[in-house]
Amino acid sequence: MADAPITYSSLSDLTVASTLAAELQLKLGDRASLMNHPAITYVGDIAGSGSSVKKVGIVGKGLDPMAAATDGDSVFSTALTNANVSITVARQALYRQVTDLAGQTWASVGDLVTWCAEDMVGAATLRAQTMICTAGSAFSTVVGTSGAALTVTNIFSAIAALEAVSAPGPFLAVVSPKQLSDFQNSLRSETGALQWIPATADMIAIKGQGYAGSYLGIDFFVSSKVVTSGSDKLGFIISYGAIGYADGTPAPIMGSGGVMYPMGTKMYVEMGRTPEAAISKIVGNYYVGFAELQDGMGVQLQTRAS
């Protein structure tokens, strides 16, 4: 009688083709956010203000010097320089549906509906990053050459443009992955004391995903959300306070048939049901707007996208 060992294949009626690991791995993607970076200025909440537009006043305090005056003579009055920028707050949203069967078979830790609700925070963060990059692409001062690589010379030109209008440092650079790669290639031919300081694990933990390193005191962040214009990417270098944002805080509506949960301070998730289809509905809403506050505080980096 031949041996009859118990093998994996012989247990086919008792096994499944595959199982999910205890922890799900995140799909590769850009989750970087500048939302909490000090270069991005928060200008307030529109809740209860009577308008969806937040107007930011800009005043020229300390910019008008005194002039020589003859003793006993009258002097002319000087008007105060002022301006304003409007930031319009608008709705950003994401909607998901989960069937009961899908929820029952969800193999990860936690309920699938809850998991989708928690993921709305990440969705709001990604939307904000896109809006920041859109605002950053609007600066009228442009350095770089369309279709050409981003170089160290471009960075020096951008710094010179900011310093020419007395934009205060430190500066922040936001570039696409290709722009960062081209810039690093350009660095290889540079000599002297100036040094690129690459990001370490500790610095990424402090500054967040997307932080690439520092050069000339400029923090470089890489983002796939940098605006594409034709065959170019529109990265940017800004002074702290060059981009501002306003937001809104929706109030939960009782008795609306759903339940609203605050996710953080500003983003809300509302859940509902379609019982005849055995579907749970999850909607995330975020009210926010971004705009450049002072055009001279930023420089657009227009270089090749690929």
PDB file of C-alpha atoms in Angstrom:
ATOM      1  CA  MET A   1       0.000   0.000   0.000  1.00  0.00           C
ATOM      2  CA  ALA A   2       1.477   3.338  -1.056  1.00  0.00           C
ATOM      3  CA  ASP A   3       2.062   6.240   1.353  1.00  0.00           C
ATOM      4  CA  ALA A   4      -0.759   8.784   1.447  1.00  0.00           C
ATOM      5  CA  PRO A   5       0.614  11.951   3.027  1.00  0.00           C
ATOM      6  CA  ILE A   6      -1.713  14.864   3.690  1.00  0.00           C
ATOM      7  CA  THR A   7      -0.680  17.539   1.216  1.00  0.00           C
ATOM      8  CA  TYR A   8      -1.898  21.055   0.564  1.00  0.00           C
ATOM      9  CA  SER A   9      -3.511  19.973  -2.700  1.00  0.00           C
ATOM     10  CA  SER A  10      -5.293  17.077  -1.030  1.00  0.00           C
ATOM     11  CA  LEU A  11      -7.037  19.563   1.269  1.00  0.00           C
ATOM     12  CA  SER A  12      -8.576  21.469  -1.628  1.00  0.00           C
ATOM     13  CA  ASP A  13     -12.092  20.978  -0.293  1.00  0.00           C
ATOM     14  CA  LEU A  14     -11.050  22.621   2.989  1.00  0.00           C
ATOM     15  CA  THR A  15      -8.972  25.530   1.730  1.00  0.00           C
ATOM     16  CA  VAL A  16      -9.526  28.671  -0.286  1.00  0.00           C
ATOM     17  CA  ALA A  17      -7.550  29.919  -3.249  1.00  0.00           C
ATOM     18  CA  SER A  18      -6.034  32.792  -1.261  1.00  0.00           C
ATOM     19  CA  THR A  19      -6.496  34.824   1.894  1.00  0.00           C
ATOM     20  CA  LEU A  20      -6.001  38.485   2.674  1.00  0.00           C
ATOM     21  CA  ALA A  21      -3.102  39.485   4.861  1.00  0.00           C
ATOM     22  CA  ALA A  22      -4.056  40.873   8.264  1.00  0.00           C
ATOM     23  CA  GLU A  23      -3.019  44.352   7.168  1.00  0.00           C
ATOM     24  CA  LEU A  24      -3.890  45.962   3.857  1.00  0.00           C
ATOM     25  CA  GLN A  25      -1.020  47.661   2.045  1.00  0.00           C
ATOM     26  CA  LEU A  26      -1.593  51.170   0.743  1.00  0.00           C
ATOM     27  CA  LYS A  27      -1.635  51.508  -3.029  1.00  0.00           C
ATOM     28  CA  LEU A  28       1.193  53.647  -4.328  1.00  0.00           C
ATOM     29  CA  GLY A  29       0.142  57.265  -4.687  1.00  0.00           C
ATOM     30  CA  ASP A  30       0.831  60.845  -3.705  1.00  0.00           C
ATOM     31  CA  ARG A  31      -0.671  61.576  -0.283  1.00  0.00           C
ATOM     32  CA  ALA A  32       1.503  64.602   0.444  1.00  0.00           C
ATOM     33  CA  SER A  33      -0.154  67.672   1.916  1.00  0.00           C
ATOM     34  CA  LEU A  34       0.928  71.262   2.529  1.00  0.00           C
ATOM     35  CA  MET A  35      -2.306  72.069   4.338  1.00  0.00           C
ATOM     36  CA  ASN A  36      -0.621  72.593   7.699  1.00  0.00           C
ATOM     37  CA  HIS A  37       2.610  74.090   6.384  1.00  0.00           C
ATOM     38  CA  PRO A  38       3.302  77.560   7.859  1.00  0.00           C
ATOM     39  CA  ALA A  39       3.749  78.971   4.340  1.00  0.00           C
ATOM     40  CA  ILE A  40      -0.003  78.515   3.789  1.00  0.00           C
ATOM     41  CA  THR A  41      -1.925  81.179   5.733  1.00  0.00           C
ATOM     42  CA  TYR A  42      -5.345  80.578   7.268  1.00  0.00           C
ATOM     43  CA  VAL A  43      -7.538  83.676   7.015  1.00  0.00           C
ATOM     44  CA  GLY A  44     -10.718  82.522   8.751  1.00  0.00           C
ATOM     45  CA  ASP A  45     -14.054  80.725   8.699  1.00  0.00           C
ATOM     46  CA  ILE A  46     -17.076  82.055   6.798  1.00  0.00           C
ATOM     47  CA  ALA A  47     -19.611  80.476   9.156  1.00  0.00           C
ATOM     48  CA  GLY A  48     -22.142  83.098  10.243  1.00  0.00           C
ATOM     49  CA  SER A  49     -20.479  85.825   8.178  1.00  0.00           C
ATOM     50  CA  GLY A  50     -23.274  86.293   5.632  1.00  0.00           C
ATOM     51  CA  SER A  51     -20.989  85.624   2.659  1.00  0.00           C
ATOM     52  CA  SER A  52     -19.056  82.765   1.034  1.00  0.00           C
ATOM     53  CA  VAL A  53     -16.225  85.198   0.235  1.00  0.00           C
ATOM     54  CA  LYS A  54     -13.530  86.120   2.732  1.00  0.00           C
ATOM     55  CA  LYS A  55     -11.841  89.443   1.931  1.00  0.00           C
ATOM     56  CA  VAL A  56      -8.237  89.782   3.100  1.00  0.00           C
ATOM     57  CA  GLY A  57      -7.013  93.324   3.654  1.00  0.00           C
ATOM     58  CA  ILE A  58      -3.408  94.158   2.759  1.00  0.00           C
ATOM     59  CA  VAL A  59      -1.953  97.360   4.198  1.00  0.00           C
ATOM     60  CA  GLY A  60       1.318  99.159   3.480  1.00  0.00           C
ATOM     61  CA  LYS A  61       2.280  99.812   7.085  1.00  0.00           C
ATOM     62  CA  GLY A  62       5.937 100.767   7.506  1.00  0.00           C
ATOM     63  CA  LEU A  63       6.586 101.312   3.777  1.00  0.00           C
ATOM     64  CA  ASP A  64       6.375 105.114   3.576  1.00  0.00           C
ATOM     65  CA  PRO A  65       9.597 106.844   4.682  1.00  0.00           C
ATOM     66  CA  MET A  66       9.766 110.313   6.131  1.00  0.00           C
ATOM     67  CA  ALA A  67      11.246 113.076   3.946  1.00  0.00           C
ATOM     68  CA  ALA A  68      13.295 116.162   4.718  1.00  0.00           C
ATOM     69  CA  ALA A  69      11.107 119.129   5.686  1.00  0.00           C
ATOM     70  CA  THR A  70      11.921 122.801   6.255  1.00  0.00           C
ATOM     71  CA  ASP A  71      11.373 123.989   9.777  1.00  0.00           C
ATOM     72  CA  GLY A  72       8.103 125.880  10.056  1.00  0.00           C
ATOM     73  CA  ASP A  73       6.715 124.701   6.680  1.00  0.00           C
ATOM     74  CA  SER A  74       3.622 122.560   6.264  1.00  0.00           C
ATOM     75  CA  VAL A  75       3.995 119.073   4.757  1.00  0.00           C
ATOM     76  CA  PHE A  76       1.536 117.214   2.531  1.00  0.00           C
ATOM     77  CA  SER A  77      -0.319 114.209   3.882  1.00  0.00           C
ATOM     78  CA  THR A  78       0.488 110.786   2.473  1.00  0.00           C
ATOM     79  CA  ALA A  79      -2.263 108.237   1.827  1.00  0.00           C
ATOM     80  CA  LEU A  80      -1.927 104.756   3.259  1.00  0.00           C
ATOM     81  CA  THR A  81      -1.342 102.112   0.564  1.00  0.00           C
ATOM     82  CA  ASN A  82      -3.875  99.321   0.812  1.00  0.00           C
ATOM     83  CA  ALA A  83      -5.407  96.517  -1.214  1.00  0.00           C
ATOM     84  CA  ASN A  84      -7.501  93.387  -0.719  1.00  0.00           C
ATOM     85  CA  VAL A  85      -7.764  89.825  -1.976  1.00  0.00           C
ATOM     86  CA  SER A  86     -10.973  87.797  -2.036  1.00  0.00           C
ATOM     87  CA  ILE A  87     -11.032  84.079  -1.301  1.00  0.00           C
ATOM     88  CA  THR A  88     -14.207  82.253  -2.301  1.00  0.00           C
ATOM     89  CA  VAL A  89     -15.147  79.215  -0.241  1.00  0.00           C
ATOM     90  CA  ALA A  90     -16.817  76.430  -2.230  1.00  0.00           C
ATOM     91  CA  ARG A  91     -17.959  72.872  -1.686  1.00  0.00           C
ATOM     92  CA  GLN A  92     -15.650  69.930  -2.302  1.00  0.00           C
ATOM     93  CA  ALA A  93     -17.211  66.465  -2.022  1.00  0.00           C
ATOM     94  CA  LEU A  94     -16.805  62.703  -2.425  1.00  0.00           C
ATOM     95  CA  TYR A  95     -19.610  60.125  -2.475  1.00  0.00           C
ATOM     96  CA  ARG A  96     -19.312  56.365  -1.945  1.00  0.00           C
ATOM     97  CA  GLN A  97     -21.829  53.534  -1.685  1.00  0.00           C
ATOM     98  CA  VAL A  98     -21.295  50.205   0.073  1.00  0.00           C
ATOM     99  CA  THR A  99     -23.605  47.207  -0.267  1.00  0.00           C
ATOM    100  CA  ASP A 100     -24.380  45.172   2.838  1.00  0.00           C
ATOM    101  CA  LEU A 101     -22.834  42.078   1.265  1.00  0.00           C
ATOM    102  CA  ALA A 102     -19.589  43.919   0.593  1.00  0.00           C
ATOM    103  CA  GLY A 103     -19.581  45.159   4.177  1.00  0.00           C
ATOM    104  CA  GLN A 104     -20.118  41.661   5.559  1.00  0.00           C
ATOM    105  CA  THR A 105     -17.224  40.206   3.587  1.00  0.00           C
ATOM    106  CA  TRP A 106     -14.791  43.072   4.293  1.00  0.00           C
ATOM    107  CA  ALA A 107     -11.748  41.194   5.578  1.00  0.00           C
ATOM    108  CA  SER A 108      -9.770  44.068   7.049  1.00  0.00           C
ATOM    109  CA  VAL A 109      -9.895  45.328  10.612  1.00  0.00           C
ATOM    110  CA  GLY A 110     -13.017  47.424  11.154  1.00  0.00           C
ATOM    111  CA  ASP A 111     -16.258  47.956   9.286  1.00  0.00           C
ATOM    112  CA  LEU A 112     -16.061  48.927   5.588  1.00  0.00           C
ATOM    113  CA  VAL A 113     -18.540  51.791   5.975  1.00  0.00           C
ATOM    114  CA  THR A 114     -16.525  53.242   8.848  1.00  0.00           C
ATOM    115  CA  TRP A 115     -13.336  52.780   6.857  1.00  0.00           C
ATOM    116  CA  CYS A 116     -14.810  54.727   3.925  1.00  0.00           C
ATOM    117  CA  ALA A 117     -15.945  57.492   6.269  1.00  0.00           C
ATOM    118  CA  GLU A 118     -12.476  57.831   7.792  1.00  0.00           C
ATOM    119  CA  ASP A 119     -10.918  57.882   4.309  1.00  0.00           C
ATOM    120  CA  MET A 120     -12.855  61.079   3.540  1.00  0.00           C
ATOM    121  CA  VAL A 121     -10.277  62.974   5.581  1.00  0.00           C
ATOM    122  CA  GLY A 122      -7.573  61.878   3.153  1.00  0.00           C
ATOM    123  CA  ALA A 123      -9.805  62.792   0.220  1.00  0.00           C
ATOM    124  CA  ALA A 124     -10.242  66.328   1.582  1.00  0.00           C
ATOM    125  CA  THR A 125      -6.496  66.635   2.115  1.00  0.00           C
ATOM    126  CA  LEU A 126      -5.749  65.602  -1.469  1.00  0.00           C
ATOM    127  CA  ARG A 127      -8.283  68.088  -2.809  1.00  0.00           C
ATOM    128  CA  ALA A 128      -6.702  70.871  -0.750  1.00  0.00           C
ATOM    129  CA  GLN A 129      -3.270  69.972  -2.133  1.00  0.00           C
ATOM    130  CA  THR A 130      -4.592  70.262  -5.689  1.00  0.00           C
ATOM    131  CA  MET A 131      -6.096  73.671  -4.897  1.00  0.00           C
ATOM    132  CA  ILE A 132      -2.825  74.886  -3.342  1.00  0.00           C
ATOM    133  CA  CYS A 133      -0.916  73.874  -6.489  1.00  0.00           C
ATOM    134  CA  THR A 134      -3.514  75.614  -8.650  1.00  0.00           C
ATOM    135  CA  ALA A 135      -3.104  78.828  -6.659  1.00  0.00           C
ATOM    136  CA  GLY A 136       0.680  78.491  -6.880  1.00  0.00           C
ATOM    137  CA  SER A 137       0.573  78.230 -10.668  1.00  0.00           C
ATOM    138  CA  ALA A 138      -0.948  81.722 -10.991  1.00  0.00           C
ATOM    139  CA  PHE A 139       2.031  83.885  -9.982  1.00  0.00           C
ATOM    140  CA  SER A 140       2.881  86.328 -12.749  1.00  0.00           C
ATOM    141  CA  THR A 141       6.669  86.182 -12.319  1.00  0.00           C
ATOM    142  CA  VAL A 142       7.939  83.179 -14.259  1.00  0.00           C
ATOM    143  CA  VAL A 143      11.375  81.592 -14.425  1.00  0.00           C
ATOM    144  CA  GLY A 144      12.454  78.585 -16.455  1.00  0.00           C
ATOM    145  CA  THR A 145      12.077  77.685 -20.098  1.00  0.00           C
ATOM    146  CA  SER A 146       9.154  75.834 -21.630  1.00  0.00           C
ATOM    147  CA  GLY A 147      10.226  72.322 -22.598  1.00  0.00           C
ATOM    148  CA  ALA A 148      13.555  72.589 -20.749  1.00  0.00           C
ATOM    149  CA  ALA A 149      14.724  71.025 -17.501  1.00  0.00           C
ATOM    150  CA  LEU A 150      14.559  72.773 -14.129  1.00  0.00           C
ATOM    151  CA  THR A 151      18.079  73.878 -13.175  1.00  0.00           C
ATOM    152  CA  VAL A 152      19.956  75.373 -10.246  1.00  0.00           C
ATOM    153  CA  THR A 153      20.155  78.608 -12.263  1.00  0.00           C
ATOM    154  CA  ASN A 154      16.342  78.748 -12.340  1.00  0.00           C
ATOM    155  CA  ILE A 155      16.246  78.482  -8.561  1.00  0.00           C
ATOM    156  CA  PHE A 156      18.747  81.327  -8.175  1.00  0.00           C
ATOM    157  CA  SER A 157      16.678  83.418 -10.591  1.00  0.00           C
ATOM    158  CA  ALA A 158      13.532  82.767  -8.557  1.00  0.00           C
ATOM    159  CA  ILE A 159      15.288  83.742  -5.331  1.00  0.00           C
ATOM    160  CA  ALA A 160      16.566  86.940  -6.951  1.00  0.00           C
ATOM    161  CA  ALA A 161      13.032  87.829  -8.088  1.00  0.00           C
ATOM    162  CA  LEU A 162      11.653  87.338  -4.577  1.00  0.00           C
ATOM    163  CA  GLU A 163      14.469  89.268  -2.930  1.00  0.00           C
ATOM    164  CA  ALA A 164      14.041  92.120  -5.441  1.00  0.00           C
ATOM    165  CA  VAL A 165      10.585  92.867  -4.009  1.00  0.00           C
ATOM    166  CA  SER A 166      11.684  92.251  -0.390  1.00  0.00           C
ATOM    167  CA  ALA A 167       9.666  89.053  -0.028  1.00  0.00           C
ATOM    168  CA  PRO A 168      10.517  87.666   3.412  1.00  0.00           C
ATOM    169  CA  GLY A 169      12.093  84.265   3.813  1.00  0.00           C
ATOM    170  CA  PRO A 170      12.191  81.409   4.433  1.00  0.00           C
ATOM    171  CA  PHE A 171      10.999  80.174   1.065  1.00  0.00           C
ATOM    172  CA  LEU A 172       9.078  77.074   0.059  1.00  0.00           C
ATOM    173  CA  ALA A 173       9.430  75.292  -3.297  1.00  0.00           C
ATOM    174  CA  VAL A 174       6.729  72.969  -4.628  1.00  0.00           C
ATOM    175  CA  VAL A 175       7.775  70.971  -7.688  1.00  0.00           C
ATOM    176  CA  SER A 176       6.631  67.963  -9.675  1.00  0.00           C
ATOM    177  CA  PRO A 177       8.564  64.664  -9.480  1.00  0.00           C
ATOM    178  CA  LYS A 178      10.153  65.380 -12.893  1.00  0.00           C
ATOM    179  CA  GLN A 179      11.130  68.903 -11.863  1.00  0.00           C
ATOM    180  CA  LEU A 180      12.787  67.566  -8.719  1.00  0.00           C
ATOM    181  CA  SER A 181      14.651  64.936 -10.737  1.00  0.00           C
ATOM    182  CA  ASP A 182      15.890  67.539 -13.252  1.00  0.00           C
ATOM    183  CA  PHE A 183      16.937  69.875 -10.433  1.00  0.00           C
ATOM    184  CA  GLN A 184      18.919  67.119  -8.731  1.00  0.00           C
ATOM    185  CA  ASN A 185      20.618  66.268 -12.042  1.00  0.00           C
ATOM    186  CA  SER A 186      21.599  69.921 -12.391  1.00  0.00           C
ATOM    187  CA  LEU A 187      23.081  69.840  -8.898  1.00  0.00           C
ATOM    188  CA  ARG A 188      25.636  67.243  -9.991  1.00  0.00           C
ATOM    189  CA  SER A 189      27.561  69.812 -11.971  1.00  0.00           C
ATOM    190  CA  GLU A 190      27.598  72.370  -9.162  1.00  0.00           C
ATOM    191  CA  THR A 191      30.716  72.947  -7.064  1.00  0.00           C
ATOM    192  CA  GLY A 192      31.413  74.962  -3.942  1.00  0.00           C
ATOM    193  CA  ALA A 193      30.002  75.185  -0.453  1.00  0.00           C
ATOM    194  CA  LEU A 194      26.321  75.200  -1.409  1.00  0.00           C
ATOM    195  CA  GLN A 195      24.825  71.828  -0.589  1.00  0.00           C
ATOM    196  CA  TRP A 196      21.609  69.943  -1.190  1.00  0.00           C
ATOM    197  CA  ILE A 197      20.419  68.467   2.118  1.00  0.00           C
ATOM    198  CA  PRO A 198      18.225  65.461   1.338  1.00  0.00           C
ATOM    199  CA  ALA A 199      15.245  64.579   3.502  1.00  0.00           C
ATOM    200  CA  THR A 200      15.853  62.163   6.352  1.00  0.00           C
ATOM    201  CA  ALA A 201      13.278  59.907   7.979  1.00  0.00           C
ATOM    202  CA  ASP A 202      13.150  62.252  10.971  1.00  0.00           C
ATOM    203  CA  MET A 203      12.554  65.312   8.785  1.00  0.00           C
ATOM    204  CA  ILE A 204       9.817  63.559   6.799  1.00  0.00           C
ATOM    205  CA  ALA A 205       8.171  62.599  10.097  1.00  0.00           C
ATOM    206  CA  ILE A 206       8.166  66.289  11.070  1.00  0.00           C
ATOM    207  CA  LYS A 207       7.354  67.924   7.737  1.00  0.00           C
ATOM    208  CA  GLY A 208       5.222  65.148   6.242  1.00  0.00           C
ATOM    209  CA  GLN A 209       5.177  63.075   3.060  1.00  0.00           C
ATOM    210  CA  GLY A 210       6.384  65.033   0.080  1.00  0.00           C
ATOM    211  CA  TYR A 211       9.307  66.741   1.791  1.00  0.00           C
ATOM    212  CA  ALA A 212      12.314  66.151  -0.459  1.00  0.00           C
ATOM    213  CA  GLY A 213      15.112  68.206   1.080  1.00  0.00           C
ATOM    214  CA  SER A 214      16.570  71.669   1.487  1.00  0.00           C
ATOM    215  CA  TYR A 215      18.748  73.912  -0.686  1.00  0.00           C
ATOM    216  CA  LEU A 216      19.806  77.469   0.140  1.00  0.00           C
ATOM    217  CA  GLY A 217      17.422  77.316   3.076  1.00  0.00           C
ATOM    218  CA  ILE A 218      14.470  76.531   0.789  1.00  0.00           C
ATOM    219  CA  ASP A 219      12.262  73.592   1.760  1.00  0.00           C
ATOM    220  CA  PHE A 220      11.537  71.515  -1.344  1.00  0.00           C
ATOM    221  CA  PHE A 221       8.294  69.559  -1.497  1.00  0.00           C
ATOM    222  CA  VAL A 222       7.399  67.270  -4.382  1.00  0.00           C
ATOM    223  CA  SER A 223       3.776  66.856  -5.456  1.00  0.00           C
ATOM    224  CA  SER A 224       2.072  65.106  -8.351  1.00  0.00           C
ATOM    225  CA  LYS A 225      -0.679  67.729  -8.049  1.00  0.00           C
ATOM    226  CA  VAL A 226       1.539  70.444  -9.576  1.00  0.00           C
ATOM    227  CA  VAL A 227      -0.405  71.966 -12.487  1.00  0.00           C
ATOM    228  CA  THR A 228       0.318  70.772 -16.028  1.00  0.00           C
ATOM    229  CA  SER A 229       0.234  73.347 -18.826  1.00  0.00           C
ATOM    230  CA  GLY A 230       0.762  71.820 -22.246  1.00  0.00           C
ATOM    231  CA  SER A 231       4.115  70.029 -22.082  1.00  0.00           C
ATOM    232  CA  ASP A 232       5.201  71.874 -18.923  1.00  0.00           C
ATOM    233  CA  LYS A 233       4.740  71.660 -15.179  1.00  0.00           C
ATOM    234  CA  LEU A 234       4.066  74.839 -13.219  1.00  0.00           C
ATOM    235  CA  GLY A 235       5.881  74.440  -9.921  1.00  0.00           C
ATOM    236  CA  PHE A 236       6.495  77.464  -7.713  1.00  0.00           C
ATOM    237  CA  ILE A 237       8.615  79.044  -4.999  1.00  0.00           C
ATOM    238  CA  ILE A 238       6.807  81.177  -2.444  1.00  0.00           C
ATOM    239  CA  SER A 239       7.478  83.278   0.597  1.00  0.00           C
ATOM    240  CA  TYR A 240       5.614  82.354   3.768  1.00  0.00           C
ATOM    241  CA  GLY A 241       2.124  83.832   3.572  1.00  0.00           C
ATOM    242  CA  ALA A 242       1.967  83.980  -0.229  1.00  0.00           C
ATOM    243  CA  ILE A 243      -1.064  81.670  -0.390  1.00  0.00           C
ATOM    244  CA  GLY A 244      -4.056  81.952   1.913  1.00  0.00           C
ATOM    245  CA  TYR A 245      -7.165  79.889   2.499  1.00  0.00           C
ATOM    246  CA  ALA A 246     -10.544  80.258   4.100  1.00  0.00           C
ATOM    247  CA  ASP A 247     -13.028  77.564   5.012  1.00  0.00           C
ATOM    248  CA  GLY A 248     -16.501  76.944   6.354  1.00  0.00           C
ATOM    249  CA  THR A 249     -18.001  74.823   9.117  1.00  0.00           C
ATOM    250  CA  PRO A 250     -21.358  73.242   8.214  1.00  0.00           C
ATOM    251  CA  ALA A 251     -23.792  72.658  11.070  1.00  0.00           C
ATOM    252  CA  PRO A 252     -25.334  69.192  11.457  1.00  0.00           C
ATOM    253  CA  ILE A 253     -28.976  69.120  10.314  1.00  0.00           C
ATOM    254  CA  MET A 254     -31.088  67.142  12.724  1.00  0.00           C
ATOM    255  CA  GLY A 255     -33.896  64.987  11.367  1.00  0.00           C
ATOM    256  CA  SER A 256     -32.571  65.006   7.796  1.00  0.00           C
ATOM    257  CA  GLY A 257     -32.607  61.221   7.543  1.00  0.00           C
ATOM    258  CA  GLY A 258     -28.840  60.896   7.843  1.00  0.00           C
ATOM    259  CA  VAL A 259     -26.202  61.413  10.479  1.00  0.00           C
ATOM    260  CA  MET A 260     -23.327  63.881  10.128  1.00  0.00           C
ATOM    261  CA  TYR A 261     -20.018  63.189  11.800  1.00  0.00           C
ATOM    262  CA  PRO A 262     -17.274  65.806  12.232  1.00  0.00           C
ATOM    263  CA  MET A 263     -13.970  64.485  10.833  1.00  0.00           C
ATOM    264  CA  GLY A 264     -11.416  66.828  12.323  1.00  0.00           C
ATOM    265  CA  THR A 265     -12.508  70.442  12.666  1.00  0.00           C
ATOM    266  CA  LYS A 266     -13.868  71.369   9.236  1.00  0.00           C
ATOM    267  CA  MET A 267     -14.744  68.279   7.215  1.00  0.00           C
ATOM    268  CA  TYR A 268     -18.032  66.451   7.712  1.00  0.00           C
ATOM    269  CA  VAL A 269     -19.189  63.013   6.669  1.00  0.00           C
ATOM    270  CA  GLU A 270     -22.882  62.264   6.280  1.00  0.00           C
ATOM    271  CA  MET A 271     -24.217  58.718   6.203  1.00  0.00           C
ATOM    272  CA  GLY A 272     -27.514  57.479   4.866  1.00  0.00           C
ATOM    273  CA  ARG A 273     -29.267  54.331   3.686  1.00  0.00           C
ATOM    274  CA  THR A 274     -31.087  53.030   0.647  1.00  0.00           C
ATOM    275  CA  PRO A 275     -32.758  50.075   2.376  1.00  0.00           C
ATOM    276  CA  GLU A 276     -34.508  48.682  -0.706  1.00  0.00           C
ATOM    277  CA  ALA A 277     -31.073  48.186  -2.270  1.00  0.00           C
ATOM    278  CA  ALA A 278     -29.289  47.300   1.000  1.00  0.00           C
ATOM    279  CA  ILE A 279     -26.789  50.106   0.388  1.00  0.00           C
ATOM    280  CA  SER A 280     -25.077  52.426   2.850  1.00  0.00           C
ATOM    281  CA  LYS A 281     -24.204  55.888   1.524  1.00  0.00           C
ATOM    282  CA  ILE A 282     -21.197  57.897   2.666  1.00  0.00           C
ATOM    283  CA  VAL A 283     -20.757  61.529   1.572  1.00  0.00           C
ATOM    284  CA  GLY A 284     -17.855  63.737   2.589  1.00  0.00           C
ATOM    285  CA  ASN A 285     -18.229  67.516   2.336  1.00  0.00           C
ATOM    286  CA  TYR A 286     -15.499  70.112   2.748  1.00  0.00           C
ATOM    287  CA  TYR A 287     -15.927  73.852   2.233  1.00  0.00           C
ATOM    288  CA  VAL A 288     -12.660  75.641   1.416  1.00  0.00           C
ATOM    289  CA  GLY A 289     -11.021  78.116  -0.964  1.00  0.00           C
ATOM    290  CA  PHE A 290      -7.424  79.102  -1.763  1.00  0.00           C
ATOM    291  CA  ALA A 291      -5.868  82.141  -3.441  1.00  0.00           C
ATOM    292  CA  GLU A 292      -2.546  83.924  -3.781  1.00  0.00           C
ATOM    293  CA  LEU A 293      -2.452  86.820  -1.309  1.00  0.00           C
ATOM    294  CA  GLN A 294       0.363  88.866  -2.804  1.00  0.00           C
ATOM    295  CA  ASP A 295       1.608  88.230  -6.328  1.00  0.00           C
ATOM    296  CA  GLY A 296       5.136  89.395  -5.585  1.00  0.00           C
ATOM    297  CA  MET A 297       5.545  86.732  -2.892  1.00  0.00           C
ATOM    298  CA  GLY A 298       5.689  83.886  -5.400  1.00  0.00           C
ATOM    299  CA  VAL A 299       7.503  82.813  -8.554  1.00  0.00           C
ATOM    300  CA  GLN A 300       6.270  80.257 -11.052  1.00  0.00           C
ATOM    301  CA  LEU A 301       8.710  77.527 -12.163  1.00  0.00           C
ATOM    302  CA  GLN A 302       7.746  76.608 -15.734  1.00  0.00           C
ATOM    303  CA  THR A 303       9.789  73.654 -17.008  1.00  0.00           C
ATOM    304  CA  ARG A 304       9.268  70.397 -18.832  1.00  0.00           C
ATOM    305  CA  ALA A 305       6.761  67.857 -17.586  1.00  0.00           C
ATOM    306  CA  SER A 306       8.502  64.770 -18.952  1.00  0.00           C
TER     307      SER A 306
END
